[in-house]
Amino acid sequence: MTSTLEGQSAPAAPPVRPVREVRVAIIGSGFAGLGMAIALRRRGETDFVVLERAHDVGGTWRDNTYPGAACDVQSNLYSFSFAPNPDWGRSYSEQPEIQAYLQDVTDRFGVRDHCLFGAAVSTARWDDAARRWLVRTSAGEFRAQVLVSAAGALADPAHPNIPGLDTFAGTVMHSARWNASHDLSGERVAVIGTGASAVQLVPAIQPIVDTVTVYQRTPAWVVPRTDRPVPPLVRRLYRFVPGMQKAIRGALYLLREFLVIGMAKRRRFLTPVGRLARAHLHRQVRDPKLRRALTPDYTIGCKRILISNDWFPAISAPNAELVTAGIAEVRPGSIVTTDGVERPTDTIVLATGFHVTDLPIAEKICGRDGRTLADVWSAGMVSNRSATVAGFPNLFLLVGPNVGVGHTSMVYMIESQVAYVDDALRTMDAEGLEVLETTPEAQAAYRDLIAKKSEGTVWLAGGCASWYLDKHGHNTTLWPDFTFRFRKLTRKLDRENYVGTPAGSADEEVAA
Ligand code: N01
């Protein structure tokens, strides 16, 4: 304690935490952040930190704990290629198993000691004079030569702007911020949204609630889910014949790539998938009125294709209701739709998705001229190779613009991106570069490539509105081609598209 003039004690100032110097700061510890950290460890780099705002690793798989949360890509494919898990309990794993897998790889590859939990990034600014990123977090400040943003696209829940929602007297929770201590048994529950999260959580809660009312704005195409437990014999085979699990992974990968032909090249190849979805709906929903309400009017694949065997039975149950009228307002104890019907409600579940085309992390990262990524991206997200942005030296984005996929494992794309960043770091080491920055020309060329590849795809021309497109109607989220083409494009750093500044030089820059 220090003394004041009046002789009273003043509270001691909080200790000043020194700024920590690191070579690489990674934001986020989901699949992408962990994948990057593991790659660094595997090549002997130890001078890095993983800044995680929560208190555990896992990203979206840590946060999405709603009942029924599971992956809609088979686990043999939705896992790191270098860390196969012979013990998956089901072909499509549920959230707790995926989260346990991520915790396991964190320990197995020695990156837990590099994770700083409770470190929410408030700003990251490029200091051009020092050639370092200054990263402010709730757990102290860091000066990093390289910043890798792996904050994720499904990280920040989107809350709908519905009149009166803030006046609701009952419980409101987003699917990505589930409150497990709130017991839904016997309640009248409203679920807003019919995306991938809603079709998983509605069947899980329908048997225990009094009523579940689902507010649907746009119906989704749904295909059957071929999920089953993995028999112990198969698990033993995976363990002792790893090549077998690898072969299955390869087969799953190829099968899923076929969908790209229909989605991005020749639309007619989607016809059988559309038939499958229609047949699934007809088999599972007998009531013609309900069936009509659940039938989309856009081409399958335009929005994410959902997979479920229990969504249609759940919404057909006697205690379930599908409401297609828009929501006019929320009152303290009810929801009123535009047709004037008021439905008493105890709990509202917002299954309304995430901020994907307006990533909140973009507001926190300031580049060379002091503008944020969000400013630079105000007309739409742009990048070179989905990884770097002109004016943001030594910044690498994982799961940023145009890396999303609607048909296969995001982990495949993440591994491609990690290899690219890894090669960039190697190049910096090999050439003695302190700074690496992509050119505006490379960025414009990549934007044009994406625009050209996106022309005529189901995402642009399929007749739907989806979170794949930004507010200008541009595809800034999806990779619009085969994923092996993305891998080829990002296998090595395209050095010719970067300007490098050697360590120790004044301002001299070295083009490729
Ligand atoms: O979110 P979504 P999600 N009033 O954005 C509706 C991944 N994921 O959490 O279609 C009324 O898809 C909106 O309606 P519309 C996966 O990549 C993966 O379900 O815009 N409704 C839509 O129905 C997925 O794509 C798994 O007309 C409103 C829903 O809310 C992504 O996460 C599991 C509304 C939002 O659907 C997001 O899925 C779960 C409003 N104001 C999620 N605002 C796996 O299995 C929005 N909606 C891997």
Coordinates of C-alpha atoms and ligand atoms in Angstrom, one line a residue:
M1 CA 0.0 0.0 0.0
T2 CA 1.1 3.6 -0.6
S3 CA 0.2 6.5 1.5
T4 CA -1.8 9.5 0.4
L5 CA -1.3 13.1 1.7
E6 CA -4.2 12.6 4.1
G7 CA -2.4 9.6 5.5
Q8 CA -4.9 7.2 4.1
S9 CA -4.0 4.1 2.3
A10 CA -4.5 4.1 -1.5
P11 CA -5.0 0.8 -3.3
A12 CA -1.8 -0.4 -4.9
A13 CA -1.6 0.0 -8.6
P14 CA -1.9 -3.3 -10.4
P15 CA 1.5 -4.7 -11.2
V16 CA 2.7 -3.7 -14.7
R17 CA 3.0 -6.8 -16.7
P18 CA 6.0 -6.8 -19.0
V19 CA 5.4 -7.1 -22.8
R20 CA 6.3 -10.6 -23.8
E21 CA 8.3 -11.0 -27.0
V22 CA 7.5 -14.0 -29.1
R23 CA 8.3 -15.0 -32.7
V24 CA 4.7 -16.2 -33.5
A25 CA 1.4 -15.3 -31.8
I26 CA -1.5 -17.5 -32.8
I27 CA -5.0 -16.3 -32.0
G28 CA -7.4 -19.2 -31.2
S29 CA -7.0 -22.8 -30.3
G30 CA -9.5 -24.6 -32.4
F31 CA -8.6 -27.0 -35.2
A32 CA -6.7 -24.2 -37.1
G33 CA -4.8 -22.7 -34.1
L34 CA -3.8 -26.1 -32.8
G35 CA -2.9 -27.3 -36.3
M36 CA -0.6 -24.3 -36.7
A37 CA 0.9 -24.8 -33.2
I38 CA 1.6 -28.4 -33.9
A39 CA 3.3 -27.6 -37.2
L40 CA 5.6 -25.2 -35.4
R41 CA 6.4 -27.7 -32.7
R42 CA 7.0 -30.4 -35.2
R43 CA 9.7 -28.4 -36.9
G44 CA 11.4 -27.5 -33.6
E45 CA 10.0 -23.9 -33.2
T46 CA 9.3 -23.2 -29.5
D47 CA 9.1 -19.4 -29.5
F48 CA 5.3 -19.0 -29.9
V49 CA 2.2 -18.5 -27.9
V50 CA -1.5 -19.6 -28.6
L51 CA -3.8 -16.8 -27.3
E52 CA -7.1 -18.3 -26.3
R53 CA -10.0 -16.2 -24.9
A54 CA -11.6 -19.3 -23.3
H55 CA -10.2 -21.7 -20.7
D56 CA -9.8 -24.7 -22.9
V57 CA -8.8 -25.6 -26.4
G58 CA -11.3 -26.6 -29.0
G59 CA -12.8 -23.5 -30.6
T60 CA -16.2 -24.2 -32.1
W61 CA -16.1 -27.8 -30.8
R62 CA -15.6 -26.5 -27.2
D63 CA -18.3 -23.9 -27.6
N64 CA -21.1 -25.8 -29.3
T65 CA -22.4 -28.0 -26.5
Y66 CA -26.1 -28.0 -27.4
P67 CA -27.8 -31.4 -27.1
G68 CA -27.2 -33.4 -30.3
A69 CA -24.1 -31.5 -31.4
A70 CA -22.2 -33.7 -33.8
C71 CA -20.1 -33.4 -36.9
D72 CA -21.7 -33.9 -40.3
V73 CA -18.5 -35.1 -41.9
Q74 CA -17.2 -38.6 -41.0
S75 CA -14.5 -38.5 -38.2
N76 CA -12.1 -40.6 -40.3
L77 CA -11.9 -37.5 -42.5
Y78 CA -12.7 -34.8 -40.0
S79 CA -9.4 -35.2 -38.0
F80 CA -5.8 -34.3 -38.6
S81 CA -4.2 -36.5 -41.3
F82 CA -1.1 -36.9 -39.1
A83 CA -3.1 -37.9 -36.0
P84 CA -5.6 -40.5 -36.9
N85 CA -7.8 -41.8 -34.1
P86 CA -8.5 -45.5 -34.2
D87 CA -10.9 -45.2 -31.3
W88 CA -13.7 -43.1 -32.8
G89 CA -16.9 -44.5 -31.3
R90 CA -19.2 -43.5 -34.2
S91 CA -18.7 -42.8 -37.9
Y92 CA -19.9 -39.3 -37.3
S93 CA -18.6 -38.2 -33.9
E94 CA -20.5 -36.2 -31.4
Q95 CA -19.2 -33.0 -29.9
P96 CA -17.7 -34.5 -26.7
E97 CA -15.6 -37.0 -28.6
I98 CA -14.3 -34.3 -31.0
Q99 CA -13.5 -32.1 -28.1
A100 CA -11.6 -34.9 -26.3
Y101 CA -9.7 -35.6 -29.6
L102 CA -8.6 -31.9 -29.7
Q103 CA -7.5 -32.0 -26.0
D104 CA -5.6 -35.2 -26.7
V105 CA -3.6 -33.8 -29.7
T106 CA -2.9 -30.7 -27.7
D107 CA -1.1 -32.8 -25.1
R108 CA 0.3 -35.4 -27.5
F109 CA 2.1 -32.9 -29.7
G110 CA 3.3 -30.8 -26.8
V111 CA 1.4 -27.5 -27.4
R112 CA -0.5 -27.1 -24.2
D113 CA 2.4 -25.3 -22.5
H114 CA 2.2 -22.8 -25.3
C115 CA -1.5 -22.1 -24.8
L116 CA -2.4 -19.0 -22.7
F117 CA -6.0 -19.3 -21.6
G118 CA -8.2 -16.4 -20.7
A119 CA -6.3 -14.2 -23.2
A120 CA -8.9 -12.4 -25.2
V121 CA -7.3 -10.3 -27.9
S122 CA -8.6 -6.7 -27.8
T123 CA -6.3 -5.3 -30.5
A124 CA -3.4 -6.3 -32.7
R125 CA -1.5 -3.4 -34.3
W126 CA 1.4 -3.5 -36.7
D127 CA 4.2 -1.3 -35.6
D128 CA 6.1 -0.5 -38.8
A129 CA 9.1 1.0 -37.0
A130 CA 9.6 -2.0 -34.8
R131 CA 8.4 -4.4 -37.4
R132 CA 6.4 -6.2 -34.9
W133 CA 2.8 -6.9 -34.1
L134 CA 1.7 -5.4 -30.7
V135 CA -1.0 -7.7 -29.4
R136 CA -3.1 -6.6 -26.5
T137 CA -5.0 -9.3 -24.6
S138 CA -6.8 -9.6 -21.3
A139 CA -3.8 -11.6 -20.1
G140 CA -1.1 -9.1 -21.0
E141 CA 0.7 -7.6 -24.1
F142 CA 2.7 -9.4 -26.6
R143 CA 5.2 -8.3 -29.3
A144 CA 5.3 -10.8 -32.1
Q145 CA 7.1 -10.9 -35.4
V146 CA 4.4 -13.0 -36.9
L147 CA 0.7 -13.0 -36.2
V148 CA -1.5 -16.0 -37.2
S149 CA -5.2 -15.3 -36.8
A150 CA -7.0 -18.6 -36.3
A151 CA -10.0 -17.1 -34.6
G152 CA -12.4 -19.1 -36.8
A153 CA -15.5 -18.3 -38.9
L154 CA -18.0 -20.0 -36.6
A155 CA -16.7 -18.3 -33.4
D156 CA -19.1 -15.4 -32.8
P157 CA -22.8 -16.1 -32.6
A158 CA -25.1 -14.0 -34.7
H159 CA -28.1 -12.7 -32.8
P160 CA -31.2 -11.8 -34.8
N161 CA -32.5 -8.3 -34.7
I162 CA -36.1 -9.1 -33.7
P163 CA -38.2 -6.4 -32.1
G164 CA -38.8 -7.0 -28.4
L165 CA -36.3 -9.9 -28.1
D166 CA -34.6 -8.0 -25.3
T167 CA -37.9 -7.7 -23.4
F168 CA -38.4 -11.5 -23.2
A169 CA -38.8 -12.5 -19.6
G170 CA -37.9 -16.2 -20.0
T171 CA -34.5 -17.6 -21.0
V172 CA -32.9 -16.8 -24.3
M173 CA -29.9 -18.8 -25.4
H174 CA -27.9 -19.2 -28.6
S175 CA -27.1 -22.7 -29.8
A176 CA -23.4 -21.9 -29.6
R177 CA -23.7 -20.7 -26.0
W178 CA -25.8 -23.5 -24.5
N179 CA -26.8 -23.2 -20.9
A180 CA -26.7 -26.8 -19.7
S181 CA -27.9 -25.9 -16.3
H182 CA -31.2 -24.6 -17.7
D183 CA -33.7 -27.6 -17.7
L184 CA -36.0 -27.5 -20.7
S185 CA -38.2 -30.4 -19.4
G186 CA -41.8 -29.5 -19.7
E187 CA -41.2 -26.1 -21.2
R188 CA -42.7 -24.4 -24.2
V189 CA -39.5 -23.9 -26.3
A190 CA -39.2 -21.8 -29.4
V191 CA -36.3 -22.5 -31.8
I192 CA -35.4 -19.8 -34.3
G193 CA -33.6 -21.1 -37.4
T194 CA -33.5 -24.4 -39.4
G195 CA -29.8 -24.7 -40.2
A196 CA -27.2 -27.4 -39.3
S197 CA -27.4 -26.6 -35.6
A198 CA -31.2 -26.5 -35.4
V199 CA -31.7 -29.9 -37.1
Q200 CA -29.4 -31.4 -34.6
L201 CA -30.8 -29.8 -31.4
V202 CA -34.5 -30.0 -32.1
P203 CA -34.6 -33.9 -32.2
A204 CA -32.6 -33.9 -29.0
I205 CA -34.9 -31.7 -27.0
Q206 CA -38.3 -32.6 -28.6
P207 CA -38.8 -35.7 -26.4
I208 CA -38.4 -33.8 -23.1
V209 CA -40.1 -30.5 -23.7
D210 CA -43.8 -29.7 -23.5
T211 CA -43.8 -28.2 -26.9
V212 CA -41.2 -27.1 -29.5
T213 CA -42.1 -24.5 -32.0
V214 CA -39.6 -24.1 -34.8
Y215 CA -39.6 -20.7 -36.6
Q216 CA -38.4 -21.4 -40.2
R217 CA -37.4 -18.7 -42.6
T218 CA -36.0 -20.9 -45.3
P219 CA -36.3 -24.7 -45.5
A220 CA -33.2 -26.8 -45.9
W221 CA -32.4 -29.7 -48.1
V222 CA -31.8 -32.7 -45.9
V223 CA -30.3 -36.1 -46.9
P224 CA -30.1 -39.3 -44.8
R225 CA -27.3 -39.7 -42.2
T226 CA -25.4 -42.9 -42.5
D227 CA -24.1 -42.8 -38.9
R228 CA -23.4 -46.0 -37.0
P229 CA -21.2 -47.1 -34.1
V230 CA -17.8 -48.3 -35.1
P231 CA -17.6 -52.0 -34.1
P232 CA -14.7 -53.0 -31.7
L233 CA -13.2 -55.2 -34.4
V234 CA -12.9 -52.3 -36.8
R235 CA -11.3 -50.2 -34.2
R236 CA -8.7 -52.9 -33.5
L237 CA -8.1 -53.1 -37.3
Y238 CA -7.6 -49.3 -37.4
R239 CA -5.1 -49.6 -34.6
F240 CA -3.1 -52.5 -36.0
V241 CA -3.5 -51.8 -39.7
P242 CA -3.4 -48.0 -39.9
G243 CA -3.3 -48.2 -43.7
M244 CA -6.9 -49.3 -43.6
Q245 CA -8.1 -46.2 -41.8
K246 CA -6.0 -44.1 -44.2
A247 CA -7.6 -45.8 -47.2
I248 CA -11.1 -45.2 -45.9
R249 CA -10.2 -41.6 -45.3
G250 CA -9.0 -41.3 -48.9
A251 CA -12.2 -42.9 -50.2
L252 CA -14.4 -40.6 -48.2
Y253 CA -12.4 -37.6 -49.4
L254 CA -12.8 -38.6 -53.1
L255 CA -16.5 -39.4 -52.7
R256 CA -17.2 -36.0 -51.3
E257 CA -15.1 -34.2 -54.0
F258 CA -17.6 -35.6 -56.5
L259 CA -20.1 -33.1 -55.1
V260 CA -17.9 -30.2 -56.3
I261 CA -18.6 -31.3 -59.9
G262 CA -22.3 -30.6 -59.3
M263 CA -21.9 -27.5 -57.1
A264 CA -19.2 -25.7 -59.1
K265 CA -19.1 -27.2 -62.6
R266 CA -22.1 -29.1 -64.0
R267 CA -25.3 -28.5 -62.0
R268 CA -27.0 -31.6 -63.4
F269 CA -24.7 -33.7 -61.3
L270 CA -26.7 -32.5 -58.3
T271 CA -29.9 -34.0 -59.6
P272 CA -29.4 -37.4 -58.0
V273 CA -28.6 -35.7 -54.7
G274 CA -31.8 -33.6 -55.0
R275 CA -33.8 -36.7 -55.7
L276 CA -32.3 -38.4 -52.6
A277 CA -33.3 -35.4 -50.4
R278 CA -36.8 -35.3 -51.9
A279 CA -37.3 -39.1 -51.3
H280 CA -36.0 -38.7 -47.8
L281 CA -38.6 -36.0 -47.1
H282 CA -41.4 -38.0 -48.7
R283 CA -40.5 -41.1 -46.7
Q284 CA -40.3 -39.3 -43.4
V285 CA -43.1 -36.7 -43.6
R286 CA -46.6 -38.0 -44.4
D287 CA -48.5 -34.8 -43.9
P288 CA -48.6 -33.0 -47.3
K289 CA -49.0 -29.5 -45.8
L290 CA -45.9 -30.0 -43.6
R291 CA -44.0 -31.6 -46.4
R292 CA -44.7 -28.6 -48.6
A293 CA -43.5 -26.2 -45.9
L294 CA -40.3 -28.2 -45.6
T295 CA -39.6 -28.3 -49.3
P296 CA -37.0 -25.8 -50.5
D297 CA -37.5 -23.8 -53.7
Y298 CA -33.8 -23.5 -54.5
T299 CA -31.2 -25.8 -56.0
I300 CA -29.8 -28.3 -53.5
G301 CA -26.3 -27.3 -52.5
C302 CA -27.0 -23.6 -52.6
K303 CA -27.2 -23.6 -48.8
R304 CA -25.4 -26.2 -46.8
I305 CA -26.9 -29.6 -47.4
L306 CA -28.0 -31.0 -44.0
I307 CA -27.8 -34.6 -43.0
S308 CA -30.3 -36.0 -40.5
N309 CA -32.5 -39.0 -39.9
D310 CA -34.3 -37.5 -36.9
W311 CA -35.1 -33.9 -37.9
F312 CA -38.2 -34.7 -40.0
P313 CA -39.6 -37.2 -37.4
A314 CA -39.0 -34.6 -34.6
I315 CA -40.8 -31.8 -36.5
S316 CA -43.7 -34.2 -37.3
A317 CA -44.1 -35.1 -33.6
P318 CA -47.4 -34.2 -31.9
N319 CA -45.7 -31.7 -29.6
A320 CA -43.8 -30.0 -32.4
E321 CA -44.9 -27.2 -34.7
L322 CA -43.2 -25.6 -37.8
V323 CA -44.1 -22.0 -38.2
T324 CA -43.3 -20.4 -41.5
A325 CA -44.8 -17.0 -40.9
G326 CA -42.2 -14.4 -40.1
I327 CA -41.6 -13.2 -36.5
A328 CA -43.2 -9.8 -36.0
E329 CA -42.2 -9.3 -32.3
V330 CA -41.2 -11.0 -29.1
R331 CA -43.2 -10.1 -26.0
P332 CA -42.2 -10.8 -22.4
G333 CA -44.0 -14.2 -22.5
S334 CA -44.6 -15.0 -26.1
I335 CA -43.7 -14.7 -29.8
V336 CA -46.0 -13.0 -32.2
T337 CA -45.9 -13.8 -35.9
T338 CA -46.8 -11.6 -38.9
D339 CA -50.1 -13.5 -39.3
G340 CA -51.1 -12.2 -35.8
V341 CA -50.8 -15.5 -34.0
E342 CA -49.2 -15.3 -30.5
R343 CA -47.6 -18.3 -29.0
P344 CA -46.8 -18.4 -25.3
T345 CA -43.1 -19.3 -24.8
D346 CA -40.8 -20.2 -21.9
T347 CA -37.5 -20.4 -23.6
I348 CA -36.1 -19.1 -26.9
V349 CA -33.2 -20.9 -28.6
L350 CA -31.5 -18.9 -31.2
A351 CA -30.1 -21.3 -33.8
T352 CA -29.3 -18.3 -36.0
G353 CA -25.7 -19.0 -37.0
F354 CA -22.5 -16.9 -36.8
H355 CA -20.8 -13.7 -38.0
V356 CA -19.1 -15.3 -41.0
T357 CA -18.8 -12.5 -43.6
D358 CA -18.3 -9.8 -41.0
L359 CA -15.7 -11.5 -38.8
P360 CA -15.4 -9.7 -35.5
I361 CA -11.6 -10.4 -35.3
A362 CA -11.2 -8.2 -38.4
E363 CA -12.2 -5.1 -36.3
K364 CA -9.3 -5.8 -33.9
I365 CA -6.4 -6.2 -36.4
C366 CA -4.8 -2.9 -37.6
G367 CA -2.4 -2.9 -40.4
R368 CA 0.5 -0.7 -41.6
D369 CA -1.6 2.4 -42.2
G370 CA -3.7 2.1 -39.0
R371 CA -6.8 0.8 -40.8
T372 CA -8.4 -2.3 -39.5
L373 CA -9.0 -5.4 -41.6
A374 CA -12.7 -4.7 -41.3
D375 CA -12.1 -1.2 -42.9
V376 CA -10.1 -2.7 -45.7
W377 CA -12.7 -5.4 -46.2
S378 CA -15.7 -3.0 -46.1
A379 CA -16.4 -3.8 -49.8
G380 CA -15.8 -7.5 -49.2
M381 CA -13.1 -9.8 -47.8
V382 CA -10.0 -10.0 -50.1
S383 CA -6.7 -11.8 -49.7
N384 CA -3.9 -13.5 -51.5
R385 CA -4.3 -17.3 -51.3
S386 CA -6.9 -16.9 -48.5
A387 CA -4.0 -16.2 -46.2
T388 CA -2.5 -12.8 -46.5
V389 CA -3.7 -9.2 -47.0
A390 CA -1.7 -6.3 -48.6
G391 CA -0.9 -3.7 -45.9
F392 CA -0.9 -6.3 -43.1
P393 CA 2.8 -7.5 -43.0
N394 CA 3.6 -10.8 -41.3
L395 CA -0.1 -11.6 -40.8
F396 CA -1.5 -14.9 -41.8
L397 CA -5.2 -15.8 -41.7
L398 CA -6.4 -19.3 -41.1
V399 CA -10.1 -20.0 -41.9
G400 CA -10.3 -16.6 -43.4
P401 CA -11.7 -15.6 -46.8
N402 CA -12.7 -18.2 -49.4
V403 CA -11.5 -21.3 -47.5
G404 CA -14.9 -22.5 -46.4
V405 CA -16.3 -25.7 -47.8
G406 CA -19.8 -27.0 -47.9
H407 CA -19.1 -30.5 -48.9
T408 CA -16.1 -31.9 -47.1
S409 CA -13.8 -31.6 -44.1
M410 CA -12.7 -28.2 -43.1
V411 CA -9.6 -29.9 -41.5
Y412 CA -8.3 -30.7 -45.0
M413 CA -8.4 -27.0 -45.9
I414 CA -6.8 -26.0 -42.5
E415 CA -3.9 -28.4 -43.1
S416 CA -3.4 -26.9 -46.6
Q417 CA -3.3 -23.4 -45.0
V418 CA -0.9 -24.5 -42.3
A419 CA 1.5 -25.9 -44.9
Y420 CA 1.4 -22.5 -46.7
V421 CA 2.2 -20.5 -43.5
D422 CA 4.9 -23.0 -42.6
D423 CA 6.5 -22.5 -46.0
A424 CA 6.3 -18.7 -45.6
L425 CA 8.1 -19.0 -42.2
R426 CA 10.8 -21.3 -43.7
T427 CA 11.2 -18.8 -46.6
M428 CA 11.7 -16.0 -44.1
D429 CA 14.3 -18.0 -42.3
A430 CA 16.1 -19.1 -45.4
E431 CA 16.3 -15.6 -46.9
G432 CA 16.8 -13.8 -43.6
L433 CA 13.7 -11.8 -44.0
E434 CA 12.2 -9.9 -41.1
V435 CA 9.0 -8.8 -42.9
L436 CA 7.0 -10.5 -45.6
E437 CA 4.0 -8.8 -47.3
T438 CA 1.8 -9.7 -50.2
T439 CA 1.3 -7.2 -53.0
P440 CA -2.0 -5.6 -53.9
E441 CA -1.7 -7.0 -57.4
A442 CA -1.5 -10.6 -56.1
Q443 CA -4.6 -9.9 -54.0
A444 CA -6.5 -8.5 -57.0
A445 CA -5.5 -11.5 -59.1
Y446 CA -6.7 -13.9 -56.4
R447 CA -10.0 -12.0 -56.1
D448 CA -10.5 -12.3 -59.8
L449 CA -9.7 -16.0 -59.7
I450 CA -12.3 -16.6 -57.0
A451 CA -14.8 -14.5 -58.9
K452 CA -14.2 -16.4 -62.1
K453 CA -14.4 -19.8 -60.3
S454 CA -17.6 -18.7 -58.6
E455 CA -19.4 -17.8 -61.8
G456 CA -22.3 -20.2 -62.4
T457 CA -21.8 -22.2 -59.2
V458 CA -24.8 -23.3 -57.2
W459 CA -23.9 -20.9 -54.5
L460 CA -24.3 -17.9 -56.7
A461 CA -26.9 -19.2 -59.2
G462 CA -28.8 -21.7 -57.1
G463 CA -31.6 -19.2 -56.1
C464 CA -31.0 -18.9 -52.4
A465 CA -29.6 -16.4 -49.9
S466 CA -26.9 -17.9 -47.7
W467 CA -24.2 -16.9 -45.3
Y468 CA -21.7 -18.1 -48.0
L469 CA -22.3 -14.7 -49.8
D470 CA -21.6 -11.3 -48.3
K471 CA -24.0 -8.3 -48.3
H472 CA -22.8 -7.4 -51.8
G473 CA -23.7 -10.9 -53.1
H474 CA -20.1 -11.9 -53.6
N475 CA -18.7 -15.3 -52.6
T476 CA -16.1 -14.3 -50.0
T477 CA -16.3 -17.4 -47.8
L478 CA -16.2 -20.5 -49.9
W479 CA -13.4 -22.1 -51.9
P480 CA -15.3 -22.6 -55.2
D481 CA -13.4 -25.6 -56.7
F482 CA -12.0 -29.0 -55.8
T483 CA -10.2 -28.9 -52.5
F484 CA -7.1 -30.6 -54.0
R485 CA -6.7 -27.5 -56.3
F486 CA -6.6 -25.3 -53.2
R487 CA -4.0 -27.6 -51.7
K488 CA -1.9 -27.4 -54.9
L489 CA -2.2 -23.6 -54.9
T490 CA -1.0 -23.3 -51.3
R491 CA 1.5 -26.1 -51.2
K492 CA 4.4 -23.6 -51.3
L493 CA 4.6 -19.9 -50.7
D494 CA 4.1 -18.0 -54.0
R495 CA 7.2 -16.0 -53.3
E496 CA 6.8 -13.9 -56.5
N497 CA 3.7 -12.3 -54.9
Y498 CA 5.5 -11.1 -51.8
V499 CA 7.9 -8.3 -50.9
G500 CA 10.4 -9.2 -48.3
T501 CA 12.4 -6.9 -46.0
P502 CA 15.7 -8.4 -44.7
A503 CA 16.5 -8.3 -41.0
G504 CA 18.7 -5.3 -40.1
S505 CA 17.9 -3.4 -43.3
A506 CA 16.7 0.2 -43.2
D507 CA 13.8 0.1 -45.5
E508 CA 15.2 -1.8 -48.3
E509 CA 12.7 -4.3 -49.6
V510 CA 13.4 -7.3 -51.7
A511 CA 11.0 -8.5 -54.3
A512 CA 11.2 -12.2 -55.3
Ligands
N01_1 O1 -26.4 -21.5 -38.6 P1 -26.9 -21.2 -40.1 P2 -26.1 -22.9 -38.0 N1 -35.1 -14.8 -38.2 O2 -26.4 -19.8 -40.4 C1 -32.1 -18.6 -39.5 C2 -21.6 -25.4 -39.2 N2 -22.2 -26.4 -38.4 O3 -25.6 -22.7 -36.6 O4 -31.7 -19.7 -43.9 C3 -35.4 -16.0 -38.5 O5 -26.6 -22.3 -41.1 C4 -31.6 -18.9 -40.9 O6 -32.6 -18.7 -41.9 P3 -32.2 -18.4 -43.4 C5 -22.0 -25.5 -40.6 O7 -21.0 -25.0 -41.4 C6 -21.7 -27.6 -38.6 O8 -27.2 -23.8 -38.1 O9 -31.1 -17.4 -43.4 N3 -34.5 -16.9 -38.8 C7 -31.1 -20.3 -40.8 O10 -32.2 -21.2 -40.9 C8 -23.2 -24.6 -40.7 O11 -23.5 -24.1 -42.0 C9 -22.2 -28.7 -37.9 O12 -33.4 -17.9 -44.0 C10 -33.2 -16.6 -38.9 C11 -30.6 -20.3 -39.3 O13 -31.2 -19.3 -38.6 C12 -22.7 -23.5 -39.7 O14 -22.1 -24.2 -38.7 C13 -23.2 -28.5 -37.0 C14 -32.8 -15.2 -38.6 C15 -29.1 -20.2 -39.3 O15 -28.5 -21.2 -39.9 C16 -23.8 -22.6 -39.2 O16 -24.9 -23.5 -38.8 C17 -23.7 -27.3 -36.8 C18 -33.9 -14.3 -38.2 N4 -33.6 -13.1 -38.0 C19 -23.2 -26.2 -37.5 N5 -31.5 -15.2 -38.7 C20 -21.6 -30.0 -38.2 O17 -22.2 -31.0 -38.1 C21 -31.1 -16.4 -39.0 N6 -32.1 -17.2 -39.1 C22 -20.1 -30.0 -38.6

